[in-house]
Amino acid sequence: MTKIIYVDPNKCIGCNTCPLLNPETFEI
C-alpha cells in the first residue's frame, strides 16, 4: 500500500528532516 502525501511548500521547509514524511511515500 503506497501512501501519497501532499504538503504545502510553505508549511514544509525540509521534508527530509520531517519524521512524519518519508521520501519514498512523499510527492510534491
PDB file of N, CA and C in Angstrom:
ATOM      1  N   MET A   1       0.846  -1.200   0.000  1.00  0.00           N
ATOM      2  CA  MET A   1       0.000   0.000   0.000  1.00  0.00           C
ATOM      3  C   MET A   1       0.886   1.256   0.000  1.00  0.00           C
ATOM      4  N   THR A   2       0.765   2.041  -1.061  1.00  0.00           N
ATOM      5  CA  THR A   2       1.602   3.236  -1.170  1.00  0.00           C
ATOM      6  C   THR A   2       0.834   4.471  -0.723  1.00  0.00           C
ATOM      7  N   LYS A   3       1.474   5.248   0.122  1.00  0.00           N
ATOM      8  CA  LYS A   3       0.822   6.469   0.624  1.00  0.00           C
ATOM      9  C   LYS A   3       1.404   7.689  -0.066  1.00  0.00           C
ATOM     10  N   ILE A   4       0.531   8.530  -0.588  1.00  0.00           N
ATOM     11  CA  ILE A   4       0.993   9.764  -1.228  1.00  0.00           C
ATOM     12  C   ILE A   4       0.502  10.956  -0.409  1.00  0.00           C
ATOM     13  N   ILE A   5       1.437  11.728   0.098  1.00  0.00           N
ATOM     14  CA  ILE A   5       1.077  12.872   0.934  1.00  0.00           C
ATOM     15  C   ILE A   5       1.422  14.175   0.224  1.00  0.00           C
ATOM     16  N   TYR A   6       0.441  15.060   0.150  1.00  0.00           N
ATOM     17  CA  TYR A   6       0.684  16.361  -0.470  1.00  0.00           C
ATOM     18  C   TYR A   6       0.815  17.419   0.614  1.00  0.00           C
ATOM     19  N   VAL A   7       1.961  18.089   0.632  1.00  0.00           N
ATOM     20  CA  VAL A   7       2.204  19.109   1.654  1.00  0.00           C
ATOM     21  C   VAL A   7       2.575  20.428   1.004  1.00  0.00           C
ATOM     22  N   ASP A   8       2.063  21.504   1.570  1.00  0.00           N
ATOM     23  CA  ASP A   8       2.389  22.833   1.050  1.00  0.00           C
ATOM     24  C   ASP A   8       3.861  23.146   1.293  1.00  0.00           C
ATOM     25  N   PRO A   9       4.561  23.660   0.298  1.00  0.00           N
ATOM     26  CA  PRO A   9       5.977  24.010   0.442  1.00  0.00           C
ATOM     27  C   PRO A   9       6.181  25.098   1.491  1.00  0.00           C
ATOM     28  N   ASN A  10       5.141  25.894   1.727  1.00  0.00           N
ATOM     29  CA  ASN A  10       5.241  26.964   2.728  1.00  0.00           C
ATOM     30  C   ASN A  10       5.202  26.383   4.138  1.00  0.00           C
ATOM     31  N   LYS A  11       4.473  25.275   4.304  1.00  0.00           N
ATOM     32  CA  LYS A  11       4.368  24.667   5.631  1.00  0.00           C
ATOM     33  C   LYS A  11       5.505  23.688   5.863  1.00  0.00           C
ATOM     34  N   CYS A  12       5.964  23.058   4.778  1.00  0.00           N
ATOM     35  CA  CYS A  12       7.051  22.084   4.908  1.00  0.00           C
ATOM     36  C   CYS A  12       8.346  22.687   4.383  1.00  0.00           C
ATOM     37  N   ILE A  13       9.303  22.925   5.293  1.00  0.00           N
ATOM     38  CA  ILE A  13      10.577  23.517   4.883  1.00  0.00           C
ATOM     39  C   ILE A  13      11.545  22.417   4.453  1.00  0.00           C
ATOM     40  N   GLY A  14      11.707  21.407   5.301  1.00  0.00           N
ATOM     41  CA  GLY A  14      12.614  20.303   4.966  1.00  0.00           C
ATOM     42  C   GLY A  14      11.906  18.970   5.100  1.00  0.00           C
ATOM     43  N   CYS A  15      11.552  18.369   3.974  1.00  0.00           N
ATOM     44  CA  CYS A  15      10.817  17.100   4.012  1.00  0.00           C
ATOM     45  C   CYS A  15      11.723  15.974   4.498  1.00  0.00           C
ATOM     46  N   ASN A  16      13.014  16.100   4.254  1.00  0.00           N
ATOM     47  CA  ASN A  16      13.962  15.072   4.679  1.00  0.00           C
ATOM     48  C   ASN A  16      14.144  15.085   6.192  1.00  0.00           C
ATOM     49  N   THR A  17      13.851  16.238   6.814  1.00  0.00           N
ATOM     50  CA  THR A  17      14.035  16.346   8.258  1.00  0.00           C
ATOM     51  C   THR A  17      12.715  16.144   8.986  1.00  0.00           C
ATOM     52  N   CYS A  18      11.675  15.829   8.212  1.00  0.00           N
ATOM     53  CA  CYS A  18      10.359  15.612   8.824  1.00  0.00           C
ATOM     54  C   CYS A  18      10.159  14.116   9.063  1.00  0.00           C
ATOM     55  N   PRO A  19      10.037  13.678  10.326  1.00  0.00           N
ATOM     56  CA  PRO A  19       9.902  12.254  10.657  1.00  0.00           C
ATOM     57  C   PRO A  19       8.562  11.683  10.199  1.00  0.00           C
ATOM     58  N   LEU A  20       7.582  12.550   9.960  1.00  0.00           N
ATOM     59  CA  LEU A  20       6.259  12.071   9.551  1.00  0.00           C
ATOM     60  C   LEU A  20       6.206  11.811   8.056  1.00  0.00           C
ATOM     61  N   LEU A  21       7.159  12.383   7.327  1.00  0.00           N
ATOM     62  CA  LEU A  21       7.144  12.211   5.872  1.00  0.00           C
ATOM     63  C   LEU A  21       8.388  11.468   5.411  1.00  0.00           C
ATOM     64  N   ASN A  22       8.164  10.373   4.688  1.00  0.00           N
ATOM     65  CA  ASN A  22       9.290   9.598   4.143  1.00  0.00           C
ATOM     66  C   ASN A  22       9.457   9.918   2.668  1.00  0.00           C
ATOM     67  N   PRO A  23      10.690   9.982   2.199  1.00  0.00           N
ATOM     68  CA  PRO A  23      10.970  10.304   0.796  1.00  0.00           C
ATOM     69  C   PRO A  23      10.339   9.294  -0.158  1.00  0.00           C
ATOM     70  N   GLU A  24      10.124   8.060   0.324  1.00  0.00           N
ATOM     71  CA  GLU A  24       9.546   7.026  -0.530  1.00  0.00           C
ATOM     72  C   GLU A  24       8.048   7.224  -0.679  1.00  0.00           C
ATOM     73  N   THR A  25       7.412   7.778   0.361  1.00  0.00           N
ATOM     74  CA  THR A  25       5.964   7.952   0.312  1.00  0.00           C
ATOM     75  C   THR A  25       5.617   9.432   0.285  1.00  0.00           C
ATOM     76  N   PHE A  26       6.444  10.211  -0.396  1.00  0.00           N
ATOM     77  CA  PHE A  26       6.194  11.648  -0.450  1.00  0.00           C
ATOM     78  C   PHE A  26       6.209  12.151  -1.875  1.00  0.00           C
ATOM     79  N   GLU A  27       5.223  12.988  -2.200  1.00  0.00           N
ATOM     80  CA  GLU A  27       5.162  13.568  -3.535  1.00  0.00           C
ATOM     81  C   GLU A  27       4.764  15.022  -3.435  1.00  0.00           C
ATOM     82  N   ILE A  28       5.379  15.874  -4.264  1.00  0.00           N
ATOM     83  CA  ILE A  28       5.052  17.294  -4.234  1.00  0.00           C
ATOM     84  C   ILE A  28       4.122  17.606  -5.389  1.00  0.00           C
TER      85      ILE A  28
END
